[in-house]
Amino acid sequence: MDTRTTFPTTLYVGVEDMVRLVQRVGLSACIAGVAQRIEAAFLRWNEFDKSARLACHSADGVIELMPIADAERFTFKYVNGHPKNTRHGLPTVMAFGVLADVTTGVPRLLSELTLTTAIRTAAMSATAARHLARPGSRVMALIGNGAQSEFQAIAFRDLVGIRELRLFDTDPAATTKLVANLAGQGLSVTVCTSIHEAVRGADIVTTVTADKTNATILTPEMVAPGMHLNAVGGDCPGKTELHADVLRCGPVFVEYAPQSRIEGDVQQMPADFPVTEFWQVLAGQAPGRTSAGQVTVFDSVGFALEDYAALCFVHDTARALGIGEEIDLVPQSADPKNLFGMLQAPAEVVRIAA
Amino acid sequence: MDTRTTFPTTLYVGVEDMVRLVQRVGLSACIAGVAQRIEAAFLRWNEFDKSARLACHSADGVIELMPIADAERFTFKYVNGHPKNTRHGLPTVMAFGVLADVTTGVPRLLSELTLTTAIRTAAMSATAARHLARPGSRVMALIGNGAQSEFQAIAFRDLVGIRELRLFDTDPAATTKLVANLAGQGLSVTVCTSIHEAVRGADIVTTVTADKTNATILTPEMVAPGMHLNAVGGDCPGKTELHADVLRCGPVFVEYAPQSRIEGDVQQMPADFPVTEFWQVLAGQAPGRTSAGQVTVFDSVGFALEDYAALCFVHDTARALGIGEEIDLVPQSADPKNLFGMLQAPAEVVRIAA
């Protein structure tokens, strides 16, 4: 019996494939698709085997593994954070990940996740803002105009209704790049010369800065009643963006409290500082914003469940569109107990056609 | 300035490439090379950032991530264990892994590790036995004749001097396969009809069984003075091979105590049951075997440092031999702050030639 055709295969979606996928589907549709899957996954919160990510810190950065699983799919992401990388022409953040079958352990997708992480982070931010920001929010300050900023801008335009952006970055070249990239996207863009200026009049403030330091991008006097703060860049121990008193301006929402208390801006607060896990708001188990004048804070660090949602989106979309290629990451052997036998065969015989 | 040629690249070594690598180098030389690197890595024990592996258990198996790093290299392995997989023609254990630069986070090698894990496990077992078994050991019982057994046999022949094997498996077809695969390897092989029979007269007993249960492959009455027990298959919670009293027959050596107490045969013992980490023996900080009549037990579960050693071997060997291919797992962009810009370009432009 030839059982070879029944072997589950591993699909590889590299950077070039992912660019093709996003171009085919459209960036807005990708963000919306991932956002939809994030919301669906967060509503199944208790079905997931969750853990804080495993971080390996070094002098120049951090490398993290982010696993999660439900009864059917196991996913993990590898992601680094090395702020000095840009000096060598390398991205600060690079990522890839795997989706595997829980019942067999077979990896079904190996995917680039650098581009995809920007999409899923923006999808997460906009999903949170859709539920937490003041209805009718139209103006967003975008502090930090690096690799993630365009994705945040488009996600908030599409999912929240933002029409006007106020930009600031300590690196004017980053802002210039962002302005150029957003041309023709239907967004009114103002370049500001200070954080203060950018934040003034904003309905939503998104901070997405990269320095691995305890920075105070936002201080309490910048915060106006009714603002929603989308704090994305405070995401590892010793890396924060908000002054501690900003976290006292209104209710703080997080993805997964055990991880956020280590990595998020709330790392500055006592262990019993009250936070609400965002899934509880989605599920109707906890209030979100309770008045138009309230300040809401989404202290986002990036959680494995968001990557699970993104990997599911990439897997299903790539397979549907025929993007990517099968790779021989694990053996497909007719006699799984005879690993040694593979070494006796001519190497060409080992790979079994998809 | 064209900085593209300076980007570090990611090498992919799939199953077919790995077969080619092992065929080119020779299995014995691969085992010896990995063993040498394992010993060197264990001697640098305190330079590594270690953690017990992250395990995701399900009804049918387990999926694990095993990260480790020193100041230069970060590695992790993905590995599953699904005993029922063979019913579907799939391997019980499949693995792959990554080696990355700690200073930049760039992944430098993505490699199959199914074949490689068999090599590194055998190299670890034989390295431990070389230091713990009675000098002059020539006869080994091999209980469990599945995918790993040939590798154990050859490693013990090459590194320990084993000349005679006594085989047992509950599945006679596995033993038949092992006998056939070992033909012409310079080993005298006896097929036994029980564990008792296989163990009688052996200098070393290797147990490498796969059932995810608390089994008692070895009981105290089988253990003779001077034996070295190489217990490989008790490697996750609820999966043991040795009767608890076997662990009281002599000193027990483990790889990394915090992980072994969760996963190894010593999971059956109280938290203060004495174990010696094998690196201490290598480093001369703890005694190994102290008499010819002593029973020694290596309760092996597989530790990330062994995969680090294996990934370093694969990386260096594959690059030296020109095996494997460059893949676009992470972006190589001239402007790392302009991830969005990649989406504007024709997809073909995104991949930069190695």
mmCIF file of N, CA and C in Angstrom, chain A residues 41 58 131 147 151 182 208 236 242 244 294 314 327:
data_model
loop_
_atom_site.group_PDB
_atom_site.id
_atom_site.type_symbol
_atom_site.label_atom_id
_atom_site.label_comp_id
_atom_site.label_asym_id
_atom_site.label_seq_id
_atom_site.Cartn_x
_atom_site.Cartn_y
_atom_site.Cartn_z
ATOM 1 N N ALA A 41 -10.378 34.140 18.452
ATOM 2 C CA ALA A 41 -9.506 33.371 19.349
ATOM 3 C C ALA A 41 -9.638 33.880 20.789
ATOM 4 N N SER A 58 20.021 39.422 26.330
ATOM 5 C CA SER A 58 21.468 39.636 26.236
ATOM 6 C C SER A 58 21.729 41.134 26.276
ATOM 7 N N HIS A 131 -13.078 48.522 20.690
ATOM 8 C CA HIS A 131 -13.912 48.231 21.854
ATOM 9 C C HIS A 131 -13.687 49.192 23.017
ATOM 10 N N ALA A 147 9.124 50.799 11.711
ATOM 11 C CA ALA A 147 8.641 49.728 10.838
ATOM 12 C C ALA A 147 7.161 49.399 11.023
ATOM 13 N N PHE A 151 1.417 50.200 9.454
ATOM 14 C CA PHE A 151 0.419 49.156 9.697
ATOM 15 C C PHE A 151 -0.598 49.619 10.743
ATOM 16 N N LEU A 182 2.329 56.862 3.414
ATOM 17 C CA LEU A 182 0.889 57.029 3.637
ATOM 18 C C LEU A 182 0.219 57.901 2.570
ATOM 19 N N VAL A 208 4.573 53.568 19.724
ATOM 20 C CA VAL A 208 5.190 52.357 19.181
ATOM 21 C C VAL A 208 6.676 52.652 18.936
ATOM 22 N N CYS A 236 9.026 44.738 27.145
ATOM 23 C CA CYS A 236 9.898 43.771 27.815
ATOM 24 C C CYS A 236 10.458 44.410 29.085
ATOM 25 N N LEU A 242 5.255 54.614 29.216
ATOM 26 C CA LEU A 242 4.322 55.501 29.920
ATOM 27 C C LEU A 242 4.856 55.847 31.311
ATOM 28 N N ALA A 244 4.454 56.268 35.096
ATOM 29 C CA ALA A 244 3.599 55.435 35.955
ATOM 30 C C ALA A 244 2.249 56.103 36.225
ATOM 31 N N GLN A 294 -13.743 59.167 30.145
ATOM 32 C CA GLN A 294 -12.771 58.285 30.779
ATOM 33 C C GLN A 294 -11.526 58.121 29.887
ATOM 34 N N VAL A 314 -2.492 32.941 7.834
ATOM 35 C CA VAL A 314 -1.487 32.722 6.784
ATOM 36 C C VAL A 314 -1.620 31.306 6.220
ATOM 37 N N ILE A 327 8.169 21.836 2.107
ATOM 38 C CA ILE A 327 9.569 21.575 2.451
ATOM 39 C C ILE A 327 9.670 20.304 3.301
#
